[in-house]
Amino acid sequence: MLWLELDGAVNVRDVGGLPTDDGAKIASGRLLRSDNLQDLSPSDVSYLVENLRLSTVVDLRSPTEVTAEGPAPLTRLGHVTHVNHSLLPEHGFDATAEALLVRRKREEERYPGDPACAHYLGYVEHRPDSIVSALRAVNTSPGAALVHCAAGKDRTGVVVAFALSVAGTRREDIIRDYAATGQRLHQILDRLRGTPTYAGDIDRVPEDRHRPRAETMEAFLEQVDRRYGGVANVLGRHGFTDDELDTLHRRLRG
């Protein structure tokens, strides 16, 4: 796992180097993860495209977020493919106070005691199509693929955990990669406070409530195993074929 120091994003890393169950490692330069890419500098863009051969950006934000934030520097490059696969249940969403209360109660019932884990299970329940589509985009990228959301923590954490699981990464290292975002939490939240799209939500809870906890990802992966038979079964039920699983496995391992 390698941190990438950019001017305009603070939670960027290459998951290459993570150990696999059979003693190999995830290949470098295949899968990158990041927070919002709106503020990339020209030198950031050059580094990603020319040095790291970035060719595909997988944006997990909702259409509402994408519209509010507007074009990002990389979206202006015709040779970099951009795909948007939201993990949030957009259709038919009712934002009334009563509806939000019902939604929150359902999340709490899904996994009491860890709201983040409950939320992640919601991604699997409501948007498995987007998880499958995101991994297909990683699979077909000619060069490096970068997966991102707003903070690069929750939605990105789930999709990257699925990808690393397919590649045979040791579970403790999937969890370690997820929790590593906590090292940059203060910088991430400062960035989000700087845009009207996210500023209103950041300080509604103490900063530490935003921190990714290793226990959350551990519980989430255990629940995916227990409820759905594991990552491969979730993907297979929603159209990700055995050939695609094999391709992703080989791609991420080089």
PDB file of C-alpha atoms in Angstrom:
ATOM      1  CA  MET A   1       0.000   0.000   0.000  1.00  0.00           C
ATOM      2  CA  LEU A   2       1.551   3.261  -1.164  1.00  0.00           C
ATOM      3  CA  TRP A   3       0.352   6.771  -0.314  1.00  0.00           C
ATOM      4  CA  LEU A   4       0.369   9.106  -3.316  1.00  0.00           C
ATOM      5  CA  GLU A   5       1.093  12.704  -2.341  1.00  0.00           C
ATOM      6  CA  LEU A   6      -0.954  15.043  -4.525  1.00  0.00           C
ATOM      7  CA  ASP A   7      -1.673  18.772  -4.296  1.00  0.00           C
ATOM      8  CA  GLY A   8      -5.436  18.490  -4.736  1.00  0.00           C
ATOM      9  CA  ALA A   9      -6.426  15.254  -2.962  1.00  0.00           C
ATOM     10  CA  VAL A  10      -5.352  13.909   0.416  1.00  0.00           C
ATOM     11  CA  ASN A  11      -6.556  10.305   0.621  1.00  0.00           C
ATOM     12  CA  VAL A  12      -4.914   8.759  -2.430  1.00  0.00           C
ATOM     13  CA  ARG A  13      -3.099   5.464  -2.443  1.00  0.00           C
ATOM     14  CA  ASP A  14      -2.103   2.530  -4.616  1.00  0.00           C
ATOM     15  CA  VAL A  15      -3.212  -0.755  -3.054  1.00  0.00           C
ATOM     16  CA  GLY A  16      -0.296  -2.529  -4.717  1.00  0.00           C
ATOM     17  CA  GLY A  17       1.953  -4.438  -2.352  1.00  0.00           C
ATOM     18  CA  LEU A  18      -0.790  -5.842  -0.115  1.00  0.00           C
ATOM     19  CA  PRO A  19      -0.077  -9.523   0.669  1.00  0.00           C
ATOM     20  CA  THR A  20      -2.295 -12.306  -0.651  1.00  0.00           C
ATOM     21  CA  ASP A  21      -3.277 -15.558   1.035  1.00  0.00           C
ATOM     22  CA  ASP A  22      -0.847 -17.591  -1.069  1.00  0.00           C
ATOM     23  CA  GLY A  23       2.204 -15.451  -0.352  1.00  0.00           C
ATOM     24  CA  ALA A  24       2.053 -13.222  -3.446  1.00  0.00           C
ATOM     25  CA  LYS A  25       1.241  -9.495  -3.541  1.00  0.00           C
ATOM     26  CA  ILE A  26      -1.231  -7.188  -5.242  1.00  0.00           C
ATOM     27  CA  ALA A  27       0.447  -5.596  -8.253  1.00  0.00           C
ATOM     28  CA  SER A  28       1.258  -1.886  -8.169  1.00  0.00           C
ATOM     29  CA  GLY A  29      -0.238   0.484 -10.712  1.00  0.00           C
ATOM     30  CA  ARG A  30      -3.458  -1.479 -11.196  1.00  0.00           C
ATOM     31  CA  LEU A  31      -5.905  -0.143  -8.601  1.00  0.00           C
ATOM     32  CA  LEU A  32      -5.812   3.289  -6.972  1.00  0.00           C
ATOM     33  CA  ARG A  33      -8.259   4.703  -4.431  1.00  0.00           C
ATOM     34  CA  SER A  34      -8.964   8.339  -3.629  1.00  0.00           C
ATOM     35  CA  ASP A  35     -11.135  11.035  -2.176  1.00  0.00           C
ATOM     36  CA  ASN A  36     -12.798  13.667  -4.381  1.00  0.00           C
ATOM     37  CA  LEU A  37     -10.774  14.618  -7.491  1.00  0.00           C
ATOM     38  CA  GLN A  38     -12.251  18.090  -8.011  1.00  0.00           C
ATOM     39  CA  ASP A  39      -9.141  20.005  -6.924  1.00  0.00           C
ATOM     40  CA  LEU A  40      -6.350  18.186  -8.755  1.00  0.00           C
ATOM     41  CA  SER A  41      -3.553  20.479  -9.914  1.00  0.00           C
ATOM     42  CA  PRO A  42      -2.030  20.275 -13.414  1.00  0.00           C
ATOM     43  CA  SER A  43       0.967  18.464 -11.923  1.00  0.00           C
ATOM     44  CA  ASP A  44      -1.378  15.985 -10.192  1.00  0.00           C
ATOM     45  CA  VAL A  45      -3.069  15.237 -13.509  1.00  0.00           C
ATOM     46  CA  SER A  46       0.270  14.791 -15.272  1.00  0.00           C
ATOM     47  CA  TYR A  47       1.541  12.458 -12.553  1.00  0.00           C
ATOM     48  CA  LEU A  48      -1.577  10.279 -12.606  1.00  0.00           C
ATOM     49  CA  VAL A  49      -1.871  10.064 -16.374  1.00  0.00           C
ATOM     50  CA  GLU A  50       1.762  10.038 -17.466  1.00  0.00           C
ATOM     51  CA  ASN A  51       3.558   8.350 -14.564  1.00  0.00           C
ATOM     52  CA  LEU A  52       0.862   5.983 -13.316  1.00  0.00           C
ATOM     53  CA  ARG A  53      -0.865   5.436 -16.686  1.00  0.00           C
ATOM     54  CA  LEU A  54      -4.289   6.203 -15.254  1.00  0.00           C
ATOM     55  CA  SER A  55      -6.894   5.380 -17.884  1.00  0.00           C
ATOM     56  CA  THR A  56     -10.188   4.832 -15.977  1.00  0.00           C
ATOM     57  CA  VAL A  57     -11.887   6.768 -13.178  1.00  0.00           C
ATOM     58  CA  VAL A  58     -14.709   5.009 -11.315  1.00  0.00           C
ATOM     59  CA  ASP A  59     -16.810   7.630  -9.532  1.00  0.00           C
ATOM     60  CA  LEU A  60     -19.064   6.206  -6.793  1.00  0.00           C
ATOM     61  CA  ARG A  61     -20.744   9.493  -5.907  1.00  0.00           C
ATOM     62  CA  SER A  62     -24.450  10.040  -6.474  1.00  0.00           C
ATOM     63  CA  PRO A  63     -25.654  11.975  -9.538  1.00  0.00           C
ATOM     64  CA  THR A  64     -26.679  14.778  -7.164  1.00  0.00           C
ATOM     65  CA  GLU A  65     -23.093  15.081  -5.870  1.00  0.00           C
ATOM     66  CA  VAL A  66     -21.603  14.923  -9.354  1.00  0.00           C
ATOM     67  CA  THR A  67     -23.905  17.682 -10.612  1.00  0.00           C
ATOM     68  CA  ALA A  68     -23.307  19.885  -7.571  1.00  0.00           C
ATOM     69  CA  GLU A  69     -19.522  19.566  -7.789  1.00  0.00           C
ATOM     70  CA  GLY A  70     -19.312  20.030 -11.553  1.00  0.00           C
ATOM     71  CA  PRO A  71     -16.503  18.959 -13.911  1.00  0.00           C
ATOM     72  CA  ALA A  72     -13.172  17.867 -12.457  1.00  0.00           C
ATOM     73  CA  PRO A  73      -9.774  18.293 -14.156  1.00  0.00           C
ATOM     74  CA  LEU A  74      -9.577  14.664 -15.267  1.00  0.00           C
ATOM     75  CA  THR A  75     -13.032  14.806 -16.867  1.00  0.00           C
ATOM     76  CA  ARG A  76     -11.618  17.220 -19.423  1.00  0.00           C
ATOM     77  CA  LEU A  77      -9.255  14.544 -20.783  1.00  0.00           C
ATOM     78  CA  GLY A  78     -10.881  12.595 -23.575  1.00  0.00           C
ATOM     79  CA  HIS A  79      -8.493   9.662 -23.268  1.00  0.00           C
ATOM     80  CA  VAL A  80      -9.401   8.993 -19.618  1.00  0.00           C
ATOM     81  CA  THR A  81     -12.640   6.996 -19.294  1.00  0.00           C
ATOM     82  CA  HIS A  82     -15.070   8.139 -16.573  1.00  0.00           C
ATOM     83  CA  VAL A  83     -17.900   5.999 -15.250  1.00  0.00           C
ATOM     84  CA  ASN A  84     -20.353   6.902 -12.489  1.00  0.00           C
ATOM     85  CA  HIS A  85     -21.861   4.105 -10.390  1.00  0.00           C
ATOM     86  CA  SER A  86     -23.593   5.470  -7.310  1.00  0.00           C
ATOM     87  CA  LEU A  87     -23.895   3.205  -4.274  1.00  0.00           C
ATOM     88  CA  LEU A  88     -26.772   5.222  -2.845  1.00  0.00           C
ATOM     89  CA  PRO A  89     -30.453   4.336  -3.473  1.00  0.00           C
ATOM     90  CA  GLU A  90     -31.327   7.345  -5.624  1.00  0.00           C
ATOM     91  CA  HIS A  91     -34.608   6.305  -7.202  1.00  0.00           C
ATOM     92  CA  GLY A  92     -37.739   7.080  -5.289  1.00  0.00           C
ATOM     93  CA  PHE A  93     -35.783   8.649  -2.443  1.00  0.00           C
ATOM     94  CA  ASP A  94     -38.028  10.512  -0.021  1.00  0.00           C
ATOM     95  CA  ALA A  95     -36.162  13.160   2.009  1.00  0.00           C
ATOM     96  CA  THR A  96     -38.982  14.062   4.408  1.00  0.00           C
ATOM     97  CA  ALA A  97     -38.162  13.907   8.110  1.00  0.00           C
ATOM     98  CA  GLU A  98     -40.493  10.930   8.571  1.00  0.00           C
ATOM     99  CA  ALA A  99     -38.944   9.003   5.673  1.00  0.00           C
ATOM    100  CA  LEU A 100     -35.424   9.695   6.907  1.00  0.00           C
ATOM    101  CA  LEU A 101     -36.390   8.437  10.365  1.00  0.00           C
ATOM    102  CA  VAL A 102     -37.756   5.199   8.881  1.00  0.00           C
ATOM    103  CA  ARG A 103     -34.629   4.773   6.775  1.00  0.00           C
ATOM    104  CA  ARG A 104     -32.377   5.324   9.805  1.00  0.00           C
ATOM    105  CA  LYS A 105     -34.369   2.776  11.826  1.00  0.00           C
ATOM    106  CA  ARG A 106     -34.030   0.187   9.075  1.00  0.00           C
ATOM    107  CA  GLU A 107     -30.286   0.756   8.958  1.00  0.00           C
ATOM    108  CA  GLU A 108     -30.006   0.305  12.720  1.00  0.00           C
ATOM    109  CA  GLU A 109     -31.957  -2.936  12.487  1.00  0.00           C
ATOM    110  CA  ARG A 110     -29.706  -4.186   9.692  1.00  0.00           C
ATOM    111  CA  TYR A 111     -26.683  -4.277  11.990  1.00  0.00           C
ATOM    112  CA  PRO A 112     -27.254  -2.845  15.500  1.00  0.00           C
ATOM    113  CA  GLY A 113     -24.251  -1.357  17.236  1.00  0.00           C
ATOM    114  CA  ASP A 114     -22.251  -0.218  14.195  1.00  0.00           C
ATOM    115  CA  PRO A 115     -24.025   2.316  11.950  1.00  0.00           C
ATOM    116  CA  ALA A 116     -21.200   2.296   9.403  1.00  0.00           C
ATOM    117  CA  CYS A 117     -21.362  -1.479   8.991  1.00  0.00           C
ATOM    118  CA  ALA A 118     -25.152  -1.234   8.639  1.00  0.00           C
ATOM    119  CA  HIS A 119     -24.695   1.436   5.969  1.00  0.00           C
ATOM    120  CA  TYR A 120     -22.204  -0.704   4.041  1.00  0.00           C
ATOM    121  CA  LEU A 121     -24.573  -3.670   4.103  1.00  0.00           C
ATOM    122  CA  GLY A 122     -27.112  -1.268   2.607  1.00  0.00           C
ATOM    123  CA  TYR A 123     -24.824  -0.757  -0.388  1.00  0.00           C
ATOM    124  CA  VAL A 124     -24.824  -4.525  -0.943  1.00  0.00           C
ATOM    125  CA  GLU A 125     -28.575  -4.749  -0.435  1.00  0.00           C
ATOM    126  CA  HIS A 126     -29.626  -1.787  -2.570  1.00  0.00           C
ATOM    127  CA  ARG A 127     -26.862  -1.264  -5.154  1.00  0.00           C
ATOM    128  CA  PRO A 128     -25.097  -4.546  -5.980  1.00  0.00           C
ATOM    129  CA  ASP A 129     -25.480  -3.506  -9.624  1.00  0.00           C
ATOM    130  CA  SER A 130     -23.191  -0.538  -9.019  1.00  0.00           C
ATOM    131  CA  ILE A 131     -20.586  -2.668  -7.221  1.00  0.00           C
ATOM    132  CA  VAL A 132     -20.563  -5.100 -10.160  1.00  0.00           C
ATOM    133  CA  SER A 133     -20.341  -2.270 -12.714  1.00  0.00           C
ATOM    134  CA  ALA A 134     -17.505  -0.597 -10.797  1.00  0.00           C
ATOM    135  CA  LEU A 135     -15.470  -3.818 -10.770  1.00  0.00           C
ATOM    136  CA  ARG A 136     -16.161  -4.355 -14.479  1.00  0.00           C
ATOM    137  CA  ALA A 137     -14.698  -0.933 -15.158  1.00  0.00           C
ATOM    138  CA  VAL A 138     -11.574  -1.884 -13.184  1.00  0.00           C
ATOM    139  CA  ASN A 139     -11.397  -5.134 -15.158  1.00  0.00           C
ATOM    140  CA  THR A 140     -11.515  -3.467 -18.571  1.00  0.00           C
ATOM    141  CA  SER A 141      -9.214  -0.529 -17.854  1.00  0.00           C
ATOM    142  CA  PRO A 142      -6.211  -0.533 -20.216  1.00  0.00           C
ATOM    143  CA  GLY A 143      -4.059   1.118 -17.543  1.00  0.00           C
ATOM    144  CA  ALA A 144      -4.523   1.951 -13.875  1.00  0.00           C
ATOM    145  CA  ALA A 145      -8.079   2.334 -12.581  1.00  0.00           C
ATOM    146  CA  LEU A 146      -8.910   4.805  -9.815  1.00  0.00           C
ATOM    147  CA  VAL A 147     -11.971   4.336  -7.592  1.00  0.00           C
ATOM    148  CA  HIS A 148     -13.200   7.329  -5.602  1.00  0.00           C
ATOM    149  CA  CYS A 149     -16.149   8.911  -3.819  1.00  0.00           C
ATOM    150  CA  ALA A 150     -16.169  12.065  -1.662  1.00  0.00           C
ATOM    151  CA  ALA A 151     -13.910  11.058   1.229  1.00  0.00           C
ATOM    152  CA  GLY A 152     -12.506   7.866  -0.281  1.00  0.00           C
ATOM    153  CA  LYS A 153     -13.577   6.082   2.883  1.00  0.00           C
ATOM    154  CA  ASP A 154     -17.006   4.381   2.871  1.00  0.00           C
ATOM    155  CA  ARG A 155     -18.198   3.737  -0.690  1.00  0.00           C
ATOM    156  CA  THR A 156     -14.655   3.468  -1.973  1.00  0.00           C
ATOM    157  CA  GLY A 157     -13.757   1.279   1.004  1.00  0.00           C
ATOM    158  CA  VAL A 158     -16.492  -1.240   0.153  1.00  0.00           C
ATOM    159  CA  VAL A 159     -15.703  -1.495  -3.568  1.00  0.00           C
ATOM    160  CA  VAL A 160     -11.961  -1.775  -2.944  1.00  0.00           C
ATOM    161  CA  ALA A 161     -12.565  -4.408  -0.255  1.00  0.00           C
ATOM    162  CA  PHE A 162     -14.587  -6.439  -2.776  1.00  0.00           C
ATOM    163  CA  ALA A 163     -11.851  -6.118  -5.404  1.00  0.00           C
ATOM    164  CA  LEU A 164      -9.104  -7.108  -2.972  1.00  0.00           C
ATOM    165  CA  SER A 165     -11.178 -10.055  -1.739  1.00  0.00           C
ATOM    166  CA  VAL A 166     -11.513 -11.371  -5.302  1.00  0.00           C
ATOM    167  CA  ALA A 167      -7.752 -11.021  -5.709  1.00  0.00           C
ATOM    168  CA  GLY A 168      -7.140 -13.155  -2.623  1.00  0.00           C
ATOM    169  CA  THR A 169      -5.767 -10.419  -0.387  1.00  0.00           C
ATOM    170  CA  ARG A 170      -5.386 -11.449   3.233  1.00  0.00           C
ATOM    171  CA  ARG A 171      -8.425 -10.279   5.151  1.00  0.00           C
ATOM    172  CA  GLU A 172      -6.354  -8.568   7.837  1.00  0.00           C
ATOM    173  CA  ASP A 173      -4.690  -6.501   5.114  1.00  0.00           C
ATOM    174  CA  ILE A 174      -8.000  -5.553   3.497  1.00  0.00           C
ATOM    175  CA  ILE A 175      -9.038  -4.291   6.924  1.00  0.00           C
ATOM    176  CA  ARG A 176      -5.709  -2.511   7.401  1.00  0.00           C
ATOM    177  CA  ASP A 177      -6.056  -0.749   4.042  1.00  0.00           C
ATOM    178  CA  TYR A 178      -9.562   0.416   4.937  1.00  0.00           C
ATOM    179  CA  ALA A 179      -8.490   1.740   8.335  1.00  0.00           C
ATOM    180  CA  ALA A 180      -5.474   3.570   6.849  1.00  0.00           C
ATOM    181  CA  THR A 181      -7.812   6.378   5.742  1.00  0.00           C
ATOM    182  CA  GLY A 182      -7.969   7.366   9.409  1.00  0.00           C
ATOM    183  CA  GLN A 183      -4.386   8.628   9.131  1.00  0.00           C
ATOM    184  CA  ARG A 184      -5.642  11.421   6.846  1.00  0.00           C
ATOM    185  CA  LEU A 185      -9.062  11.990   8.424  1.00  0.00           C
ATOM    186  CA  HIS A 186      -8.480  15.581   9.561  1.00  0.00           C
ATOM    187  CA  GLN A 187      -7.251  16.631   6.099  1.00  0.00           C
ATOM    188  CA  ILE A 188     -10.137  14.819   4.406  1.00  0.00           C
ATOM    189  CA  LEU A 189     -12.758  16.559   6.531  1.00  0.00           C
ATOM    190  CA  ASP A 190     -11.103  19.936   6.005  1.00  0.00           C
ATOM    191  CA  ARG A 191     -11.384  19.408   2.245  1.00  0.00           C
ATOM    192  CA  LEU A 192     -15.054  18.456   2.496  1.00  0.00           C
ATOM    193  CA  ARG A 193     -15.792  21.491   4.675  1.00  0.00           C
ATOM    194  CA  GLY A 194     -14.490  23.628   1.816  1.00  0.00           C
ATOM    195  CA  THR A 195     -17.348  22.766  -0.561  1.00  0.00           C
ATOM    196  CA  PRO A 196     -21.066  23.549  -0.110  1.00  0.00           C
ATOM    197  CA  THR A 197     -21.935  20.038  -1.292  1.00  0.00           C
ATOM    198  CA  TYR A 198     -20.545  18.439   1.869  1.00  0.00           C
ATOM    199  CA  ALA A 199     -19.864  21.220   4.385  1.00  0.00           C
ATOM    200  CA  GLY A 200     -23.273  21.052   6.061  1.00  0.00           C
ATOM    201  CA  ASP A 201     -22.933  17.384   6.996  1.00  0.00           C
ATOM    202  CA  ILE A 202     -19.373  17.222   8.319  1.00  0.00           C
ATOM    203  CA  ASP A 203     -19.759  18.857  11.731  1.00  0.00           C
ATOM    204  CA  ARG A 204     -23.129  17.361  12.648  1.00  0.00           C
ATOM    205  CA  VAL A 205     -21.209  14.687  14.560  1.00  0.00           C
ATOM    206  CA  PRO A 206     -17.822  14.789  16.336  1.00  0.00           C
ATOM    207  CA  GLU A 207     -14.836  14.281  14.053  1.00  0.00           C
ATOM    208  CA  ASP A 208     -14.001  10.919  15.561  1.00  0.00           C
ATOM    209  CA  ARG A 209     -17.394   9.547  14.467  1.00  0.00           C
ATOM    210  CA  HIS A 210     -16.156   9.857  10.880  1.00  0.00           C
ATOM    211  CA  ARG A 211     -13.071   7.735  11.612  1.00  0.00           C
ATOM    212  CA  PRO A 212     -12.921   4.371   9.797  1.00  0.00           C
ATOM    213  CA  ARG A 213     -12.606   1.623  12.400  1.00  0.00           C
ATOM    214  CA  ALA A 214     -10.947  -1.691  11.616  1.00  0.00           C
ATOM    215  CA  GLU A 215     -13.770  -3.403  13.535  1.00  0.00           C
ATOM    216  CA  THR A 216     -16.297  -1.995  11.058  1.00  0.00           C
ATOM    217  CA  MET A 217     -14.677  -3.537   7.991  1.00  0.00           C
ATOM    218  CA  GLU A 218     -14.073  -6.789   9.862  1.00  0.00           C
ATOM    219  CA  ALA A 219     -17.756  -6.971  10.827  1.00  0.00           C
ATOM    220  CA  PHE A 220     -18.872  -6.018   7.321  1.00  0.00           C
ATOM    221  CA  LEU A 221     -16.873  -8.770   5.616  1.00  0.00           C
ATOM    222  CA  GLU A 222     -18.036 -11.304   8.207  1.00  0.00           C
ATOM    223  CA  GLN A 223     -21.643 -10.297   7.542  1.00  0.00           C
ATOM    224  CA  VAL A 224     -21.154 -10.587   3.765  1.00  0.00           C
ATOM    225  CA  ASP A 225     -19.903 -14.142   4.366  1.00  0.00           C
ATOM    226  CA  ARG A 226     -22.710 -14.998   6.755  1.00  0.00           C
ATOM    227  CA  ARG A 227     -25.639 -13.410   4.937  1.00  0.00           C
ATOM    228  CA  TYR A 228     -24.643 -13.808   1.293  1.00  0.00           C
ATOM    229  CA  GLY A 229     -22.042 -16.577   1.157  1.00  0.00           C
ATOM    230  CA  GLY A 230     -19.103 -14.275   0.523  1.00  0.00           C
ATOM    231  CA  VAL A 231     -17.978 -11.623  -1.935  1.00  0.00           C
ATOM    232  CA  ALA A 232     -17.806 -13.929  -4.969  1.00  0.00           C
ATOM    233  CA  ASN A 233     -21.376 -15.125  -4.360  1.00  0.00           C
ATOM    234  CA  VAL A 234     -22.689 -11.567  -4.079  1.00  0.00           C
ATOM    235  CA  LEU A 235     -21.062 -10.662  -7.373  1.00  0.00           C
ATOM    236  CA  GLY A 236     -22.108 -13.874  -9.098  1.00  0.00           C
ATOM    237  CA  ARG A 237     -25.746 -13.437  -8.152  1.00  0.00           C
ATOM    238  CA  HIS A 238     -25.715 -10.070  -9.869  1.00  0.00           C
ATOM    239  CA  GLY A 239     -24.121 -11.102 -13.139  1.00  0.00           C
ATOM    240  CA  PHE A 240     -20.369 -10.969 -12.493  1.00  0.00           C
ATOM    241  CA  THR A 241     -19.270 -14.164 -14.222  1.00  0.00           C
ATOM    242  CA  ASP A 242     -16.622 -16.697 -13.226  1.00  0.00           C
ATOM    243  CA  ASP A 243     -14.528 -15.450 -16.153  1.00  0.00           C
ATOM    244  CA  GLU A 244     -14.792 -11.901 -14.839  1.00  0.00           C
ATOM    245  CA  LEU A 245     -13.775 -13.046 -11.366  1.00  0.00           C
ATOM    246  CA  ASP A 246     -10.742 -14.789 -12.855  1.00  0.00           C
ATOM    247  CA  THR A 247      -9.841 -11.725 -14.944  1.00  0.00           C
ATOM    248  CA  LEU A 248     -10.024  -9.413 -11.911  1.00  0.00           C
ATOM    249  CA  HIS A 249      -7.988 -11.854  -9.845  1.00  0.00           C
ATOM    250  CA  ARG A 250      -5.249 -12.036 -12.491  1.00  0.00           C
ATOM    251  CA  ARG A 251      -5.341  -8.306 -13.237  1.00  0.00           C
ATOM    252  CA  LEU A 252      -4.817  -7.216  -9.655  1.00  0.00           C
ATOM    253  CA  ARG A 253      -2.045  -9.744  -9.111  1.00  0.00           C
ATOM    254  CA  GLY A 254      -0.165  -8.850 -12.273  1.00  0.00           C
TER     255      GLY A 254
END
